[in-house]
PDB file of C-alpha atoms and ligand atoms in Angstrom:
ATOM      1  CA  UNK A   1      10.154 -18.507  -9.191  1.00  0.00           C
ATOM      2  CA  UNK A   2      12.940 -16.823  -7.716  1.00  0.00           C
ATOM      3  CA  UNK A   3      12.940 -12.805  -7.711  1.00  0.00           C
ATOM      4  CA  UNK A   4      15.970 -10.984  -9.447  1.00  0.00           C
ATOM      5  CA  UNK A   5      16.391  -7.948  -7.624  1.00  0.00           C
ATOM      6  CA  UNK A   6      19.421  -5.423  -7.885  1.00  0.00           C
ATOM      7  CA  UNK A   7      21.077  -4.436  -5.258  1.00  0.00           C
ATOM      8  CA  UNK A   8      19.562  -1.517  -4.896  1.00  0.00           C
ATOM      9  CA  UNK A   9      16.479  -2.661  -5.707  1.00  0.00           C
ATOM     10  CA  UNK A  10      16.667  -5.271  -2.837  1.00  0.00           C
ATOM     11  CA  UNK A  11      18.080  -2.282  -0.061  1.00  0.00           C
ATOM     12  CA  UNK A  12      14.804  -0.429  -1.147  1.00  0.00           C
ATOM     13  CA  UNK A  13      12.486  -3.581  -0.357  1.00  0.00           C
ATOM     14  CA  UNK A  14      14.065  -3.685   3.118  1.00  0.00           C
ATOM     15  CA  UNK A  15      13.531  -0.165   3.603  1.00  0.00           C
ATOM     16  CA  UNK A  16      10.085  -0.303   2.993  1.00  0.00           C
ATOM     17  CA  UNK A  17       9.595  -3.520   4.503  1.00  0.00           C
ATOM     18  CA  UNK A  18      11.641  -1.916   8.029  1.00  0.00           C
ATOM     19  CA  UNK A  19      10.475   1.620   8.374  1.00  0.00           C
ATOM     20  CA  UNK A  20       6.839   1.965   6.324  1.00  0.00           C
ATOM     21  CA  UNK A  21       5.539  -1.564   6.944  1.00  0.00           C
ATOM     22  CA  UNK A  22       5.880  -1.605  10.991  1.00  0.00           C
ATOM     23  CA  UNK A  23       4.929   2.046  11.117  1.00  0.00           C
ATOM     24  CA  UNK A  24       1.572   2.434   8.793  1.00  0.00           C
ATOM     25  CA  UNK A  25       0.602  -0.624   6.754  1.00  0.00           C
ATOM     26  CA  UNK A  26       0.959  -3.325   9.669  1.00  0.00           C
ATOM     27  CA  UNK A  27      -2.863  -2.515  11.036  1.00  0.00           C
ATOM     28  CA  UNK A  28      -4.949  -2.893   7.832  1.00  0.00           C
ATOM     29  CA  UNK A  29      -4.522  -6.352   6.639  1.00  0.00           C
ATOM     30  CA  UNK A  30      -6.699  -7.534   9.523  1.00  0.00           C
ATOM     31  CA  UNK A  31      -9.555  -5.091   7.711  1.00  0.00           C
ATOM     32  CA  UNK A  32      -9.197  -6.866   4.298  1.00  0.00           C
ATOM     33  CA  UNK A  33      -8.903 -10.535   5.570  1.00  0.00           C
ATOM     34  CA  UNK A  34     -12.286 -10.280   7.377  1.00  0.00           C
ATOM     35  CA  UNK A  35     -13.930  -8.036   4.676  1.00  0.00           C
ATOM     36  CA  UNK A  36     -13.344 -11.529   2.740  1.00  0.00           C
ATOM     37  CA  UNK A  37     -13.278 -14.299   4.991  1.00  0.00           C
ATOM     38  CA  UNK A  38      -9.799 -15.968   4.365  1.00  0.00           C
ATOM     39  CA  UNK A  39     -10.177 -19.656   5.434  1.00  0.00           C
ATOM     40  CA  UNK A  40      -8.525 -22.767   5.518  1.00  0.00           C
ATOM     41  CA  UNK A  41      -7.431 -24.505   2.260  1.00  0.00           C
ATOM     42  CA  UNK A  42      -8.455 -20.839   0.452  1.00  0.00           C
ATOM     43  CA  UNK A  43      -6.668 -19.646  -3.082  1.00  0.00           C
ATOM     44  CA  UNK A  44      -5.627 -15.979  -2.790  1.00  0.00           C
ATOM     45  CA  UNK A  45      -4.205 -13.316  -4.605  1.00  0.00           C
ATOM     46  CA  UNK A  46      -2.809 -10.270  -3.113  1.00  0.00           C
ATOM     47  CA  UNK A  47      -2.505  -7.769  -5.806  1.00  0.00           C
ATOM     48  CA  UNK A  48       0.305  -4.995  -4.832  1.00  0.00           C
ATOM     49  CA  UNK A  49       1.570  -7.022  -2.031  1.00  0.00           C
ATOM     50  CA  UNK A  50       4.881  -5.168  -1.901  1.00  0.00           C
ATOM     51  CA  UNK A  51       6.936  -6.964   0.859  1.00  0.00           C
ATOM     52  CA  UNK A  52       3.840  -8.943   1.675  1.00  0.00           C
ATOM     53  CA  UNK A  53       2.522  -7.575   4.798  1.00  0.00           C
ATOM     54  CA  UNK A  54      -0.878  -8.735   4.031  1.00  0.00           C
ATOM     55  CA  UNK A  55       0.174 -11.569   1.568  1.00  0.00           C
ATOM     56  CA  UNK A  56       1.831 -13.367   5.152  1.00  0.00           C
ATOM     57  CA  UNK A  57      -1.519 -12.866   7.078  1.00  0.00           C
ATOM     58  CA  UNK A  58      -3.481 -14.311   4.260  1.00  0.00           C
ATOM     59  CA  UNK A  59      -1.294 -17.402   4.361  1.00  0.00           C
ATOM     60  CA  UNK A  60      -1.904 -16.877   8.589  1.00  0.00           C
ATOM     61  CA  UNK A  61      -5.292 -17.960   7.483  1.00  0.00           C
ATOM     62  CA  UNK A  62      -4.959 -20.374   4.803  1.00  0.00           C
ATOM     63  CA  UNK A  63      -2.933 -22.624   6.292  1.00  0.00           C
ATOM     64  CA  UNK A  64      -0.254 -24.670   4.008  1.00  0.00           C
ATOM     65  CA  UNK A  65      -3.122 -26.659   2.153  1.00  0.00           C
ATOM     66  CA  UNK A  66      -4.191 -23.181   1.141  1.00  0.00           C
ATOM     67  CA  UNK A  67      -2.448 -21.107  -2.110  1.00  0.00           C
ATOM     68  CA  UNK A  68      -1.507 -17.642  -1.735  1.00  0.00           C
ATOM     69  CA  UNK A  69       0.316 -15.831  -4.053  1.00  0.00           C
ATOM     70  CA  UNK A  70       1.661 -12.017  -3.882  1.00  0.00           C
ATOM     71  CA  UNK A  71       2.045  -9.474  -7.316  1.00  0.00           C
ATOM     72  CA  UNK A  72       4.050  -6.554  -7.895  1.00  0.00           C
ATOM     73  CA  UNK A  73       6.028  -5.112 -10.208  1.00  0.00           C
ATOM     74  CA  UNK A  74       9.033  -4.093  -8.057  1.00  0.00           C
ATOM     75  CA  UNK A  75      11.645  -6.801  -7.974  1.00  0.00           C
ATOM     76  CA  UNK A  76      12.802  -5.297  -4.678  1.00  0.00           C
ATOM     77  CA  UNK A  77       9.748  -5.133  -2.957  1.00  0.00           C
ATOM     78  CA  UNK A  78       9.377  -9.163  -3.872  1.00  0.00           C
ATOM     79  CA  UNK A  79      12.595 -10.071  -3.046  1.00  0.00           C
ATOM     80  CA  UNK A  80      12.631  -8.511   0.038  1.00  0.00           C
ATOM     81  CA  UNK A  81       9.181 -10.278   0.744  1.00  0.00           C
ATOM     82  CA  UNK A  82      11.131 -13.693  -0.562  1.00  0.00           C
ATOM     83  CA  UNK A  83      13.177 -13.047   2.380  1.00  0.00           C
ATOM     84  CA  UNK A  84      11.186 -12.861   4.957  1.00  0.00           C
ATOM     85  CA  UNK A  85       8.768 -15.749   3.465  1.00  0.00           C
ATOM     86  CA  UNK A  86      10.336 -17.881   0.806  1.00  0.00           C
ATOM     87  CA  UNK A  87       6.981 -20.155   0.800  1.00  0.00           C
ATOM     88  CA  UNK A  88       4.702 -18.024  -0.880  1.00  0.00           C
ATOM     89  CA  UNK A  89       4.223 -17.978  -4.620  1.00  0.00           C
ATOM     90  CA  UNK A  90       5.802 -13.909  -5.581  1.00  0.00           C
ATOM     91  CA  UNK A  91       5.251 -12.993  -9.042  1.00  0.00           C
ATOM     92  CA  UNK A  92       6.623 -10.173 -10.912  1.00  0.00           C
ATOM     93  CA  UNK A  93       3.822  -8.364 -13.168  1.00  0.00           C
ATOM     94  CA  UNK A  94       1.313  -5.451 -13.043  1.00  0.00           C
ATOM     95  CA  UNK A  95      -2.769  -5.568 -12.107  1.00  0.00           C
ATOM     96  CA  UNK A  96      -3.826  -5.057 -15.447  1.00  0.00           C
ATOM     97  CA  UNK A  97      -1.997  -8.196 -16.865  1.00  0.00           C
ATOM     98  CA  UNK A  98      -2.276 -10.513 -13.761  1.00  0.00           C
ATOM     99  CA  UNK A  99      -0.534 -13.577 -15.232  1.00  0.00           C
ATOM    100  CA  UNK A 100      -2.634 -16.265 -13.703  1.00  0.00           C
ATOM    101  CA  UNK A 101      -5.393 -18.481 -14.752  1.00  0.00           C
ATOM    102  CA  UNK A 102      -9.413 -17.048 -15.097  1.00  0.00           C
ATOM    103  CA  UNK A 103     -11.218 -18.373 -12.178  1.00  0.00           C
ATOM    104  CA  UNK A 104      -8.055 -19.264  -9.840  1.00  0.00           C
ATOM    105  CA  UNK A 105      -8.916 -17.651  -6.573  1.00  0.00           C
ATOM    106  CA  UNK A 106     -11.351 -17.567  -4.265  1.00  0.00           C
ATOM    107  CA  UNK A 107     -10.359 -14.662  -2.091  1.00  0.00           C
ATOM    108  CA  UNK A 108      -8.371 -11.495  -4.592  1.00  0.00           C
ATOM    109  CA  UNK A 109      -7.166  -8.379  -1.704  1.00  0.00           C
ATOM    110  CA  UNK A 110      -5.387  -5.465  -2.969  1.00  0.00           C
ATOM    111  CA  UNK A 111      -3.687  -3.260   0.290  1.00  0.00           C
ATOM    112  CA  UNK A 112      -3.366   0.503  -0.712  1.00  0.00           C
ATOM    113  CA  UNK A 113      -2.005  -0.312  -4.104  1.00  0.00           C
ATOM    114  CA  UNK A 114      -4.844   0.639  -6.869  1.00  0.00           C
ATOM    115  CA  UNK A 115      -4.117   4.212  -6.513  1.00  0.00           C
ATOM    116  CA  UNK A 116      -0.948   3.665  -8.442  1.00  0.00           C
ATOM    117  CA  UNK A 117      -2.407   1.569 -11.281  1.00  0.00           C
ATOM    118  CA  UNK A 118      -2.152   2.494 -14.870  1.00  0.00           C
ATOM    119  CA  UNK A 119      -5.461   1.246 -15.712  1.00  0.00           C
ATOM    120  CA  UNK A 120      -7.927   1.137 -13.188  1.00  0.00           C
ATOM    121  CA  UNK A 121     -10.931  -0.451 -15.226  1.00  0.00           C
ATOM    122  CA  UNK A 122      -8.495  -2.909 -16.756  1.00  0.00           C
ATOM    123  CA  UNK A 123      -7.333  -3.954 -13.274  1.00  0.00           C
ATOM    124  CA  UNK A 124     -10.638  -4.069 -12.370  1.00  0.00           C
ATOM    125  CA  UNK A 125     -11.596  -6.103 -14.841  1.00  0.00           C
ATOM    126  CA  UNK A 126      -8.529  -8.732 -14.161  1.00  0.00           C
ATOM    127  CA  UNK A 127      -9.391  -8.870 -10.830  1.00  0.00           C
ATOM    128  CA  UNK A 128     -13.204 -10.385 -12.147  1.00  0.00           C
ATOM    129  CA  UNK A 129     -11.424 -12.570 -14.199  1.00  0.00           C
ATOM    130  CA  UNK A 130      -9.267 -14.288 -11.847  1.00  0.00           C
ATOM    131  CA  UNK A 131     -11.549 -14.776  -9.303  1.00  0.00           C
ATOM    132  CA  UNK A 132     -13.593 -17.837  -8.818  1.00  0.00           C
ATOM    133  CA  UNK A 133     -17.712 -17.316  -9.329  1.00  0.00           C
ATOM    134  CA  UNK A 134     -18.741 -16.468  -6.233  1.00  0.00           C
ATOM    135  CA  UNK A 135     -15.527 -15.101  -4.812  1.00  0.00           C
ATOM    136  CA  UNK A 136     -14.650 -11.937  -3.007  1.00  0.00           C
ATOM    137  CA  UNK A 137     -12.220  -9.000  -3.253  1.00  0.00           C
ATOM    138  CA  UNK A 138     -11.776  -6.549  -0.777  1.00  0.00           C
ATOM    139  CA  UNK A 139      -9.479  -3.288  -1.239  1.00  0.00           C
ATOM    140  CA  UNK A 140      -8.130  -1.115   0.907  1.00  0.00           C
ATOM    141  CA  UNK A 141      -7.538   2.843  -0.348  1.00  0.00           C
ATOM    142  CA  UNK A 142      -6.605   5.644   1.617  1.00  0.00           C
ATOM    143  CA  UNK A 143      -9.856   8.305   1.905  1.00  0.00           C
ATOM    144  CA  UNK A 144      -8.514  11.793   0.695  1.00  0.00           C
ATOM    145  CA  UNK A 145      -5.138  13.909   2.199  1.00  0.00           C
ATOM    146  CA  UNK A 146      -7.685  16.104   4.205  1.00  0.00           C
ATOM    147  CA  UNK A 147      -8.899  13.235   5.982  1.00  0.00           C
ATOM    148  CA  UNK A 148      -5.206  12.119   6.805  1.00  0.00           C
ATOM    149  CA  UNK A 149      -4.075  15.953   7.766  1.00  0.00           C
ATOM    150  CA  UNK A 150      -0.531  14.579   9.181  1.00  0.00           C
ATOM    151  CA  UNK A 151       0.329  13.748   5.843  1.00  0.00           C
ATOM    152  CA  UNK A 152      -1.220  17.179   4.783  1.00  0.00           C
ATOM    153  CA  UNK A 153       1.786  18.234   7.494  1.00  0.00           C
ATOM    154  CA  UNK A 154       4.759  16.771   5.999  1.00  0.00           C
ATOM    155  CA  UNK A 155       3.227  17.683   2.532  1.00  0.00           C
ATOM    156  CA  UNK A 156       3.995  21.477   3.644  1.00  0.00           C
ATOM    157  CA  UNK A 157       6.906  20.359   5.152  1.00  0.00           C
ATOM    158  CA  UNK A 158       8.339  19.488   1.600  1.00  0.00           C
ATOM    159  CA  UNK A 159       7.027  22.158  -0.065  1.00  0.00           C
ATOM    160  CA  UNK A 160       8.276  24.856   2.084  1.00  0.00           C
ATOM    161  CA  UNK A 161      11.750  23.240   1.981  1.00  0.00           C
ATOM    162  CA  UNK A 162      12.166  20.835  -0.468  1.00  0.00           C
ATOM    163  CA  UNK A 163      10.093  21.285  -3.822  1.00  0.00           C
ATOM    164  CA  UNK A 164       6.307  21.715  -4.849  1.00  0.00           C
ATOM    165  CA  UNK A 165       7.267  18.567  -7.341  1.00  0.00           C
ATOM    166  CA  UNK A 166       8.207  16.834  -3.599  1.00  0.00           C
ATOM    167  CA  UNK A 167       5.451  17.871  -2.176  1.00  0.00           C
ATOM    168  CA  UNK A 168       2.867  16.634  -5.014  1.00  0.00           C
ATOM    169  CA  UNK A 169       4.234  13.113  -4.700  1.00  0.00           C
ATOM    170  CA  UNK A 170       3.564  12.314  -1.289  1.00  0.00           C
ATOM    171  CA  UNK A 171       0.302  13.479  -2.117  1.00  0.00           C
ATOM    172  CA  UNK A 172      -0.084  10.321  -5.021  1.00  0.00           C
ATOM    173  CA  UNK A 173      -1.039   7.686  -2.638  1.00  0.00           C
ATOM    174  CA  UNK A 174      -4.499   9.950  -1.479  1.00  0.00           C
ATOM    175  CA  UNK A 175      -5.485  10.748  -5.094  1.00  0.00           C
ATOM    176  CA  UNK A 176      -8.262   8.046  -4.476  1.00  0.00           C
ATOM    177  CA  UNK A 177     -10.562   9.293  -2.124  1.00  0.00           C
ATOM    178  CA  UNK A 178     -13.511   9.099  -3.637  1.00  0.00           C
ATOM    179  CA  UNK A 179     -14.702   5.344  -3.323  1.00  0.00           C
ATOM    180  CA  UNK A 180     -17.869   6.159  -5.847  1.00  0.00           C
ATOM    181  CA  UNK A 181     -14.946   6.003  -8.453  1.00  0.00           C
ATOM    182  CA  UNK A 182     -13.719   2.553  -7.557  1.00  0.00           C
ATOM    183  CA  UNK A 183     -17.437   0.948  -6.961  1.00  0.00           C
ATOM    184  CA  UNK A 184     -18.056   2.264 -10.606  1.00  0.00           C
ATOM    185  CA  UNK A 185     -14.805   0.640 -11.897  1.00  0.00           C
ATOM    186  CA  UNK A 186     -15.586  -2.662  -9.860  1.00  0.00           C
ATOM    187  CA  UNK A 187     -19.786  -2.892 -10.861  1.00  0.00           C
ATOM    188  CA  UNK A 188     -18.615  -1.752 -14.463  1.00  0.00           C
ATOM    189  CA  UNK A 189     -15.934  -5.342 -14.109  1.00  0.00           C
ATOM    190  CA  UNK A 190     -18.798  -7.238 -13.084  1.00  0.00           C
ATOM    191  CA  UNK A 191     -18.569  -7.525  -9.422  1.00  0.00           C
ATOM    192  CA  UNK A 192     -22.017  -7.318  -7.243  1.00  0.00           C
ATOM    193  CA  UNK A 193     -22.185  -6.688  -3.232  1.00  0.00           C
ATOM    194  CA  UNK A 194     -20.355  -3.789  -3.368  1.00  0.00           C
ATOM    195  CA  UNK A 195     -19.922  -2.102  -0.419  1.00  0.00           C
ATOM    196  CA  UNK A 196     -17.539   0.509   1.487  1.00  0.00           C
ATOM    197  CA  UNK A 197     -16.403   1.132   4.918  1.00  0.00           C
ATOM    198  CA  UNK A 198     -14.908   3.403   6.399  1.00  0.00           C
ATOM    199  CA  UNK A 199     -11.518   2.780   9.226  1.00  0.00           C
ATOM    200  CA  UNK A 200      -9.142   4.526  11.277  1.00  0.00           C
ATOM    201  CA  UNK A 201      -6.331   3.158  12.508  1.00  0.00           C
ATOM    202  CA  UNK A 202      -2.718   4.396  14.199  1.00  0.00           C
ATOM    203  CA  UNK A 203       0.479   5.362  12.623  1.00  0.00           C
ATOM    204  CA  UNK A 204       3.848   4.806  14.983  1.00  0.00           C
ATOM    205  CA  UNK A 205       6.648   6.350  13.665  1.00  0.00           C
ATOM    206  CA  UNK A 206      10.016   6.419  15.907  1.00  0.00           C
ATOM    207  CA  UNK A 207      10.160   9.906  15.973  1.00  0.00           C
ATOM    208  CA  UNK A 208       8.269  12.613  14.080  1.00  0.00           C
ATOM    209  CA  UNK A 209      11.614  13.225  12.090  1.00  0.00           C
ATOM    210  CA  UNK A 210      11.203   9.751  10.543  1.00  0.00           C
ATOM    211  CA  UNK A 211       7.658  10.570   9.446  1.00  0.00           C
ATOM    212  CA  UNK A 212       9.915  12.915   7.046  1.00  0.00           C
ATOM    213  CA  UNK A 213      12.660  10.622   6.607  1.00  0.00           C
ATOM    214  CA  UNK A 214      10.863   7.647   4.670  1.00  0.00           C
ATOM    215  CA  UNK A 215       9.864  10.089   2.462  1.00  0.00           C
ATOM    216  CA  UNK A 216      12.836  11.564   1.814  1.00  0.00           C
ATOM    217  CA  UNK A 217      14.443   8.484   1.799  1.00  0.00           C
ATOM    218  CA  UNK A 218      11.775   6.016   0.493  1.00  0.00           C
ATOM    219  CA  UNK A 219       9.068   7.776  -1.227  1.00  0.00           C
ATOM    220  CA  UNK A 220      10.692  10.618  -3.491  1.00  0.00           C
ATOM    221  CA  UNK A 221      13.961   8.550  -4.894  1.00  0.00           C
ATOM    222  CA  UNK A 222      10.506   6.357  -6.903  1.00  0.00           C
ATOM    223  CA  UNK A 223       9.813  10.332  -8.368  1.00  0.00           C
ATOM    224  CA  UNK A 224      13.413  10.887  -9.406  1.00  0.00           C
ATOM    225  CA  UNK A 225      14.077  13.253  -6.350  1.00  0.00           C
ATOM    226  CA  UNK A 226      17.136  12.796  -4.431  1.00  0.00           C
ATOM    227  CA  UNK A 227      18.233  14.819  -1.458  1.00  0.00           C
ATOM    228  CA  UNK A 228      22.118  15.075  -0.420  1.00  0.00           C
ATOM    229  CA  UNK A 229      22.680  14.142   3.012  1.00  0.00           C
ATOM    230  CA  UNK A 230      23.411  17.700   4.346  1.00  0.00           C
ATOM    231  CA  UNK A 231      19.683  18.155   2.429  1.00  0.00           C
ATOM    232  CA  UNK A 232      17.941  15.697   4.428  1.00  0.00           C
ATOM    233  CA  UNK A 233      19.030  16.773   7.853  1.00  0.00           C
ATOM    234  CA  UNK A 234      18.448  20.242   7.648  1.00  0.00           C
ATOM    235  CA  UNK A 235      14.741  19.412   6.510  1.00  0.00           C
ATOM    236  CA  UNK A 236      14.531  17.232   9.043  1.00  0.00           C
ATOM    237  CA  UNK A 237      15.565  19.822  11.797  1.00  0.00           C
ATOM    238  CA  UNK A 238      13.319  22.342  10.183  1.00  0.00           C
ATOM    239  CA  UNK A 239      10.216  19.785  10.227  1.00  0.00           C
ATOM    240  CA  UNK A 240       9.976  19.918  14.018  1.00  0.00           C
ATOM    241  CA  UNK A 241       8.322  23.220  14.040  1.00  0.00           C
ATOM    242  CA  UNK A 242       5.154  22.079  12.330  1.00  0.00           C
ATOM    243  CA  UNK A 243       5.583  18.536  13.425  1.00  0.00           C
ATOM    244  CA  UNK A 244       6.074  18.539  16.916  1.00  0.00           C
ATOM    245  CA  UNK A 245       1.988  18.202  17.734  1.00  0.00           C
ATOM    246  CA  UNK A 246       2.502  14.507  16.162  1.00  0.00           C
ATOM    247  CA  UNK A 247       5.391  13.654  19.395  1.00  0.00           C
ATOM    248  CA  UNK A 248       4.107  11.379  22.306  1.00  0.00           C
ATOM    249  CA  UNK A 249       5.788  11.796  25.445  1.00  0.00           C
ATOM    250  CA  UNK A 250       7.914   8.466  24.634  1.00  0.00           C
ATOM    251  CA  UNK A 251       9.043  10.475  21.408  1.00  0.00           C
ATOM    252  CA  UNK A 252       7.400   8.335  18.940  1.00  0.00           C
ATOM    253  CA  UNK A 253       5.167  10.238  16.460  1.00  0.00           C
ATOM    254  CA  UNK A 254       1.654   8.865  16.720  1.00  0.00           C
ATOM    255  CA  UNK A 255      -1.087  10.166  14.727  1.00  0.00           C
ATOM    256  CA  UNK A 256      -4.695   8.522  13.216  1.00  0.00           C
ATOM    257  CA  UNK A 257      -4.766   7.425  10.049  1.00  0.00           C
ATOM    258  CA  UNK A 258      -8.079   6.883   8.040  1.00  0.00           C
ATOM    259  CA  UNK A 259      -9.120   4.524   4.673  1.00  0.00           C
ATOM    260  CA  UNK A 260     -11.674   2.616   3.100  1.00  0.00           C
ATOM    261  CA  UNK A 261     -12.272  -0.392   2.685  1.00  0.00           C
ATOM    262  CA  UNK A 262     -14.144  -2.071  -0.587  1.00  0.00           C
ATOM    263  CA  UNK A 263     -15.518  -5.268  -0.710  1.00  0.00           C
ATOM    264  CA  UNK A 264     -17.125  -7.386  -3.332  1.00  0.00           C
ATOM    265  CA  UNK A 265     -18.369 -10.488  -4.956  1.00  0.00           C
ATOM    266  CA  UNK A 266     -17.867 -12.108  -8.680  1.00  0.00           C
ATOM    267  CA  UNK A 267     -21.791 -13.240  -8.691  1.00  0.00           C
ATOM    268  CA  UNK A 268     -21.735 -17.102  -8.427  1.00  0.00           C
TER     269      UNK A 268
HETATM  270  C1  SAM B 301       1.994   1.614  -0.961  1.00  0.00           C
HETATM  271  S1  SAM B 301       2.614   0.127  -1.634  1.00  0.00           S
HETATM  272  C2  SAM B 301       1.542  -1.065  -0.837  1.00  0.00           C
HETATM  273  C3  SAM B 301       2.224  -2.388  -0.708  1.00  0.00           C
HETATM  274  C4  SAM B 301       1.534  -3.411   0.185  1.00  0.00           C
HETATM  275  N1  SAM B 301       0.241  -3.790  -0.335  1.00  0.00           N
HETATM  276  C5  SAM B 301       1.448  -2.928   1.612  1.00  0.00           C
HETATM  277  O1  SAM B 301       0.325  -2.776   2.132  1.00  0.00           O
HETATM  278  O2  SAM B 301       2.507  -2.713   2.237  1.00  0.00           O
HETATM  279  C6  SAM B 301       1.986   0.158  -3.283  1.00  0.00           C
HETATM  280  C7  SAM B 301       2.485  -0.994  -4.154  1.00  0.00           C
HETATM  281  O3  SAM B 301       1.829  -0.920  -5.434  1.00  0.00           O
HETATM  282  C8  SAM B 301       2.704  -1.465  -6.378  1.00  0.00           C
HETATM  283  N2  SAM B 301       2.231  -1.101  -7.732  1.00  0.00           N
HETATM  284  C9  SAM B 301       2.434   0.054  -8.402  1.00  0.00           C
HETATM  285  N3  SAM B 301       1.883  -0.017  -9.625  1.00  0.00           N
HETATM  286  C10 SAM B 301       1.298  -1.240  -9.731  1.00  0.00           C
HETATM  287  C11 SAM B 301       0.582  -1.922 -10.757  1.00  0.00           C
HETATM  288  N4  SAM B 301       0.311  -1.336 -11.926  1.00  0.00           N
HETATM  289  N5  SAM B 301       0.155  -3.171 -10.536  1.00  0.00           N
HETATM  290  C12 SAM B 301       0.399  -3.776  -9.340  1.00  0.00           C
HETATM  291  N6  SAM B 301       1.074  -3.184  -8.337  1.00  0.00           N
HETATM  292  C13 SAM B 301       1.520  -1.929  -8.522  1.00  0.00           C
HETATM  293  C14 SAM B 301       4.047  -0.867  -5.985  1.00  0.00           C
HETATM  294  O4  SAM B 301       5.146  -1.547  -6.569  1.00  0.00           O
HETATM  295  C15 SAM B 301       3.985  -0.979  -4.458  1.00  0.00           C
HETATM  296  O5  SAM B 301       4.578  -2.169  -4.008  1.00  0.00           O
END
């Protein structure tokens, strides 16, 4: 189905697809394809898939006699995904109403996306129902902002010279850092196996300046906060002070990032 995007919409996609994707999510989807063992020929469903970093790995692994097939709600994220890999199957809708079949996929993988559902036990409980008896989900969630203290960084950053409200929402995507609250949601679904482990990986921004500028740019427009140009570079200037411990000698910003990773089984 093709993906009707605005323009806007679509310029967002990329942006996230060109600055966040290379510089954070590009290292996990290795975790989730092995928590699951993607093969040849499998049916999978990456819930969240945004621009699809992990949706194009799964198909890596598939193969075309495989189906894989990527959900999200934002139009621009999908289109921009369409884009890159017109093949797979992109579908517009949310985890709680996954509009697919019961018992579709073998393999379901959700990348740093359940923190931002609605309904966590209903998505839960969609994810059991598309699955195939005996198949396996694994999910990837970021453990808690004090675990990931360069994010704790540019959260001062905004606060100190942007807004407390800008602040709080770069602290949304680490509001799930307790994993005893997803195994409950996924054993209360019906899933069995359940089990957690814990990774760290590397984040390479360009610069430690860009660590601030995706958020500025990509992360608080989603809240309804919108800097002014003139804004955004004189945060930027006044982030080096607390950021400059982040700058390698080559003047990329590299720091450790750390998450968790769920897996588990729909009993066959
Ligand atoms: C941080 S991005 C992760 C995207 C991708 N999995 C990756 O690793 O790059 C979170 C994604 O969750 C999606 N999302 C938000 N609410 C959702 C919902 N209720 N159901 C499914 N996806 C949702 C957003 O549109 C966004 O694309």
């Amino acid at each position: 189905m093709a993906i009707e995007a605005t323009e806007e919409e679509l310029i967002a996609g990329r942006g996230y697809e060109g600055l966040f994707v290379p510089a954070l999510f590009a290292p996990w989807p290795k975790h989730l394809i092995s928590a699951v063992g993607i093969e040849a020929g499998s049916h999978v469903l990456d819930i969240a898939c945004g621009t699809g970093v992990l949706t194009r790995a799964a198909l890596a692994q598939t193969g075309p006699s495989g189906r894989v097939a990527g959900l999200d709600p934002a139009p621009g994220m999908l289109a921009a995904a369409a884009e890159i890999t017109p093949e797979i199957e992109w579908v517009l809708g949310t985890a709680e109403e996954l509009p697919f079949d019961g018992e579709a996929f073998d393999c379901v993988v959700c990348q740093f996306g359940m923190m931002f559902f609605q309904d966590r036990q209903k998505a839960a409980a969609e994810m059991f129902r598309v699955a195939k008896p005996g198949g396996a989900l694994s999910l990837a969630i970021w453990q808690s902002i004090d675990q990931n203290p360069a994010f704790q960084d540019i959260v001062a950053v905004l606060e100190e010279h942007v807004s407390a409200e800008a602040g709080n929402a770069v602290t949304v995507p680490f509001s799930l850092g307790d994993s005893g609250v997803v195994e409950r949601h996924l054993s209360q679904a019906g899933f069995s196996n359940i089990s957690v482990a814990l990774h760290k990986e590397t984040a390479r921004f360009p610069s430690t300046r860009t660590m601030v500028e995706v958020e500025l740019r990509g992360w608080l427009p989603l809240f309804g906060i919108h800097l002014g140009e003139d804004q955004i570079a004189d945060v930027l200037e006044k982030s080096d002070a607390r950021l400059s411990k982040y700058a390698a000698p080559s003047g990329e910003a590299i720091f450790d990032t750390s998450a968790y990773v769920v897996t588990a089984k729909k009993p066959g």
